[in-house]
Amino acid sequence: GVQMVESGGGSVETGGTLRLACRASGYTSTITYWAWFRQAPGKVREGVAAISKRGETDYTTSVTGRFTISRDNAENTLFLQMNSLKPEDTAMYYCASALFLRRGFPLDSDEYDYWGHGTQVTVSS
């Protein structure tokens, strides 16, 4: 399998910046899609951004233009650069990886096989 460990969460004020990282280990060569999800208390898990093995990216509308997903293949590390943070971005953020997208929806959590344990992001107003 694949093991994933997130880091980089924290507390910032509105308009602040954070960079999340997710280090993967194991059979990472079998993975075709990587993504970040988030879940706020009382809400469903939401797909934030995804990146394919070929570098194609997808973003949920609310973060487009503010967040950037990227990957360092040599280091097996996934990143999420988060700029212009808002209080509504407050959530636990999870990285995930998929062997392949069964239905072709890169921001759907059901597509993903491996998950990290999450890192908390808190944005104060």
PDB file of C-alpha atoms in Angstrom:
ATOM      1  CA  GLY A   1       0.000   0.000   0.000  1.00  0.00           C
ATOM      2  CA  VAL A   2       0.843   3.673   0.344  1.00  0.00           C
ATOM      3  CA  GLN A   3       1.349   5.576   3.574  1.00  0.00           C
ATOM      4  CA  MET A   4       0.779   9.323   3.688  1.00  0.00           C
ATOM      5  CA  VAL A   5       1.669  11.873   6.359  1.00  0.00           C
ATOM      6  CA  GLU A   6       0.553  15.501   6.266  1.00  0.00           C
ATOM      7  CA  SER A   7       2.294  18.501   7.801  1.00  0.00           C
ATOM      8  CA  GLY A   8       2.149  22.278   7.642  1.00  0.00           C
ATOM      9  CA  GLY A   9      -1.205  23.061   9.212  1.00  0.00           C
ATOM     10  CA  GLY A  10      -1.618  25.813  11.746  1.00  0.00           C
ATOM     11  CA  SER A  11      -3.493  28.941  12.749  1.00  0.00           C
ATOM     12  CA  VAL A  12      -3.423  32.124  10.686  1.00  0.00           C
ATOM     13  CA  GLU A  13      -5.447  35.301  10.326  1.00  0.00           C
ATOM     14  CA  THR A  14      -7.689  36.107   7.373  1.00  0.00           C
ATOM     15  CA  GLY A  15      -5.570  36.815   4.316  1.00  0.00           C
ATOM     16  CA  GLY A  16      -2.703  34.692   5.580  1.00  0.00           C
ATOM     17  CA  THR A  17      -0.770  31.923   3.877  1.00  0.00           C
ATOM     18  CA  LEU A  18      -0.026  28.287   4.655  1.00  0.00           C
ATOM     19  CA  ARG A  19       1.715  25.524   2.733  1.00  0.00           C
ATOM     20  CA  LEU A  20       0.653  21.970   3.440  1.00  0.00           C
ATOM     21  CA  ALA A  21       2.890  19.017   2.615  1.00  0.00           C
ATOM     22  CA  CYS A  22       2.113  15.312   2.359  1.00  0.00           C
ATOM     23  CA  ARG A  23       4.952  12.824   2.299  1.00  0.00           C
ATOM     24  CA  ALA A  24       4.126   9.475   0.721  1.00  0.00           C
ATOM     25  CA  SER A  25       5.905   6.161   1.075  1.00  0.00           C
ATOM     26  CA  GLY A  26       5.339   2.602  -0.092  1.00  0.00           C
ATOM     27  CA  TYR A  27       4.139   1.625  -3.567  1.00  0.00           C
ATOM     28  CA  THR A  28       3.818   5.203  -4.797  1.00  0.00           C
ATOM     29  CA  SER A  29       4.585   4.236  -8.398  1.00  0.00           C
ATOM     30  CA  THR A  30       1.125   2.634  -8.589  1.00  0.00           C
ATOM     31  CA  ILE A  31      -0.651   5.935  -7.887  1.00  0.00           C
ATOM     32  CA  THR A  32      -2.238   7.901 -10.746  1.00  0.00           C
ATOM     33  CA  TYR A  33      -4.039  10.666  -8.819  1.00  0.00           C
ATOM     34  CA  TRP A  34      -3.263  12.709  -5.712  1.00  0.00           C
ATOM     35  CA  ALA A  35      -5.586  15.101  -3.915  1.00  0.00           C
ATOM     36  CA  TRP A  36      -6.316  17.278  -0.929  1.00  0.00           C
ATOM     37  CA  PHE A  37      -9.634  17.073   0.876  1.00  0.00           C
ATOM     38  CA  ARG A  38     -10.946  18.986   3.857  1.00  0.00           C
ATOM     39  CA  GLN A  39     -13.628  18.471   6.452  1.00  0.00           C
ATOM     40  CA  ALA A  40     -15.033  21.096   8.785  1.00  0.00           C
ATOM     41  CA  PRO A  41     -16.993  20.121  11.916  1.00  0.00           C
ATOM     42  CA  GLY A  42     -20.531  19.039  11.013  1.00  0.00           C
ATOM     43  CA  LYS A  43     -19.827  19.096   7.276  1.00  0.00           C
ATOM     44  CA  VAL A  44     -19.103  16.454   4.682  1.00  0.00           C
ATOM     45  CA  ARG A  45     -15.591  15.891   3.391  1.00  0.00           C
ATOM     46  CA  GLU A  46     -14.918  18.154   0.427  1.00  0.00           C
ATOM     47  CA  GLY A  47     -12.471  17.739  -2.433  1.00  0.00           C
ATOM     48  CA  VAL A  48     -10.211  20.803  -2.582  1.00  0.00           C
ATOM     49  CA  ALA A  49      -7.647  20.084  -5.301  1.00  0.00           C
ATOM     50  CA  ALA A  50      -6.335  17.141  -7.272  1.00  0.00           C
ATOM     51  CA  ILE A  51      -3.377  16.458  -9.523  1.00  0.00           C
ATOM     52  CA  SER A  52      -2.822  13.582 -11.907  1.00  0.00           C
ATOM     53  CA  LYS A  53       0.386  11.719 -12.567  1.00  0.00           C
ATOM     54  CA  ARG A  54       0.629  13.746 -15.783  1.00  0.00           C
ATOM     55  CA  GLY A  55       0.225  17.029 -13.910  1.00  0.00           C
ATOM     56  CA  GLU A  56      -3.405  17.812 -14.755  1.00  0.00           C
ATOM     57  CA  THR A  57      -5.066  19.751 -11.934  1.00  0.00           C
ATOM     58  CA  ASP A  58      -8.601  20.282 -10.673  1.00  0.00           C
ATOM     59  CA  TYR A  59      -9.844  22.680  -8.016  1.00  0.00           C
ATOM     60  CA  THR A  60     -13.108  23.221  -6.225  1.00  0.00           C
ATOM     61  CA  THR A  61     -14.592  26.589  -7.154  1.00  0.00           C
ATOM     62  CA  SER A  62     -14.164  28.196  -3.743  1.00  0.00           C
ATOM     63  CA  VAL A  63     -10.358  27.871  -3.790  1.00  0.00           C
ATOM     64  CA  THR A  64      -9.646  28.540  -7.480  1.00  0.00           C
ATOM     65  CA  GLY A  65      -7.126  31.337  -7.790  1.00  0.00           C
ATOM     66  CA  ARG A  66      -6.099  31.085  -4.120  1.00  0.00           C
ATOM     67  CA  PHE A  67      -4.803  27.522  -3.723  1.00  0.00           C
ATOM     68  CA  THR A  68      -2.235  25.674  -5.821  1.00  0.00           C
ATOM     69  CA  ILE A  69      -1.606  21.929  -5.766  1.00  0.00           C
ATOM     70  CA  SER A  70       1.768  20.587  -6.824  1.00  0.00           C
ATOM     71  CA  ARG A  71       3.914  17.529  -6.483  1.00  0.00           C
ATOM     72  CA  ASP A  72       7.621  16.818  -6.113  1.00  0.00           C
ATOM     73  CA  ASN A  73       7.928  13.411  -7.745  1.00  0.00           C
ATOM     74  CA  ALA A  74      11.533  12.908  -6.677  1.00  0.00           C
ATOM     75  CA  GLU A  75      10.611  13.430  -3.031  1.00  0.00           C
ATOM     76  CA  ASN A  76       7.181  11.738  -3.237  1.00  0.00           C
ATOM     77  CA  THR A  77       5.690  14.829  -1.659  1.00  0.00           C
ATOM     78  CA  LEU A  78       2.393  16.541  -2.405  1.00  0.00           C
ATOM     79  CA  PHE A  79       1.902  20.231  -1.619  1.00  0.00           C
ATOM     80  CA  LEU A  80      -0.995  22.616  -1.223  1.00  0.00           C
ATOM     81  CA  GLN A  81      -0.078  26.297  -1.290  1.00  0.00           C
ATOM     82  CA  MET A  82      -2.917  28.239   0.300  1.00  0.00           C
ATOM     83  CA  ASN A  83      -3.011  32.015  -0.132  1.00  0.00           C
ATOM     84  CA  SER A  84      -5.596  34.622   0.844  1.00  0.00           C
ATOM     85  CA  LEU A  85      -7.034  32.311   3.468  1.00  0.00           C
ATOM     86  CA  LYS A  86     -10.568  32.891   4.718  1.00  0.00           C
ATOM     87  CA  PRO A  87     -12.345  31.726   7.906  1.00  0.00           C
ATOM     88  CA  GLU A  88     -14.417  29.344   5.763  1.00  0.00           C
ATOM     89  CA  ASP A  89     -11.197  27.506   4.859  1.00  0.00           C
ATOM     90  CA  THR A  90     -10.969  26.316   8.465  1.00  0.00           C
ATOM     91  CA  ALA A  91     -11.024  22.512   8.457  1.00  0.00           C
ATOM     92  CA  MET A  92      -9.007  19.366   8.877  1.00  0.00           C
ATOM     93  CA  TYR A  93      -7.091  18.848   5.650  1.00  0.00           C
ATOM     94  CA  TYR A  94      -6.318  15.359   4.351  1.00  0.00           C
ATOM     95  CA  CYS A  95      -4.154  14.153   1.499  1.00  0.00           C
ATOM     96  CA  ALA A  96      -5.252  11.151  -0.512  1.00  0.00           C
ATOM     97  CA  SER A  97      -4.072   9.016  -3.403  1.00  0.00           C
ATOM     98  CA  ALA A  98      -5.815   6.815  -5.938  1.00  0.00           C
ATOM     99  CA  LEU A  99      -4.621   3.823  -7.930  1.00  0.00           C
ATOM    100  CA  PHE A 100      -6.965   5.037 -10.657  1.00  0.00           C
ATOM    101  CA  LEU A 101     -10.203   7.038 -10.861  1.00  0.00           C
ATOM    102  CA  ARG A 102     -12.985   4.483 -11.164  1.00  0.00           C
ATOM    103  CA  ARG A 103     -15.591   6.996 -12.308  1.00  0.00           C
ATOM    104  CA  GLY A 104     -13.406   9.885 -13.438  1.00  0.00           C
ATOM    105  CA  PHE A 105     -14.192  12.345 -10.619  1.00  0.00           C
ATOM    106  CA  PRO A 106     -10.890  13.623  -9.169  1.00  0.00           C
ATOM    107  CA  LEU A 107     -12.535  15.589  -6.342  1.00  0.00           C
ATOM    108  CA  ASP A 108     -14.764  12.732  -5.169  1.00  0.00           C
ATOM    109  CA  SER A 109     -13.472  11.064  -2.002  1.00  0.00           C
ATOM    110  CA  ASP A 110     -14.907   7.700  -3.085  1.00  0.00           C
ATOM    111  CA  GLU A 111     -12.269   7.584  -5.833  1.00  0.00           C
ATOM    112  CA  TYR A 112      -9.359   7.467  -3.389  1.00  0.00           C
ATOM    113  CA  ASP A 113      -7.673   4.459  -1.858  1.00  0.00           C
ATOM    114  CA  TYR A 114      -5.131   5.821   0.616  1.00  0.00           C
ATOM    115  CA  TRP A 115      -5.463   8.620   3.152  1.00  0.00           C
ATOM    116  CA  GLY A 116      -3.352  10.547   5.605  1.00  0.00           C
ATOM    117  CA  HIS A 117      -4.485  11.322   9.138  1.00  0.00           C
ATOM    118  CA  GLY A 118      -4.996  15.015   8.524  1.00  0.00           C
ATOM    119  CA  THR A 119      -3.585  18.376   9.568  1.00  0.00           C
ATOM    120  CA  GLN A 120      -5.668  21.172  11.093  1.00  0.00           C
ATOM    121  CA  VAL A 121      -5.979  24.568   9.418  1.00  0.00           C
ATOM    122  CA  THR A 122      -7.624  27.362  11.386  1.00  0.00           C
ATOM    123  CA  VAL A 123      -8.237  30.825   9.932  1.00  0.00           C
ATOM    124  CA  SER A 124      -9.382  33.534  12.293  1.00  0.00           C
ATOM    125  CA  SER A 125     -11.253  36.665  11.267  1.00  0.00           C
TER     126      SER A 125
END
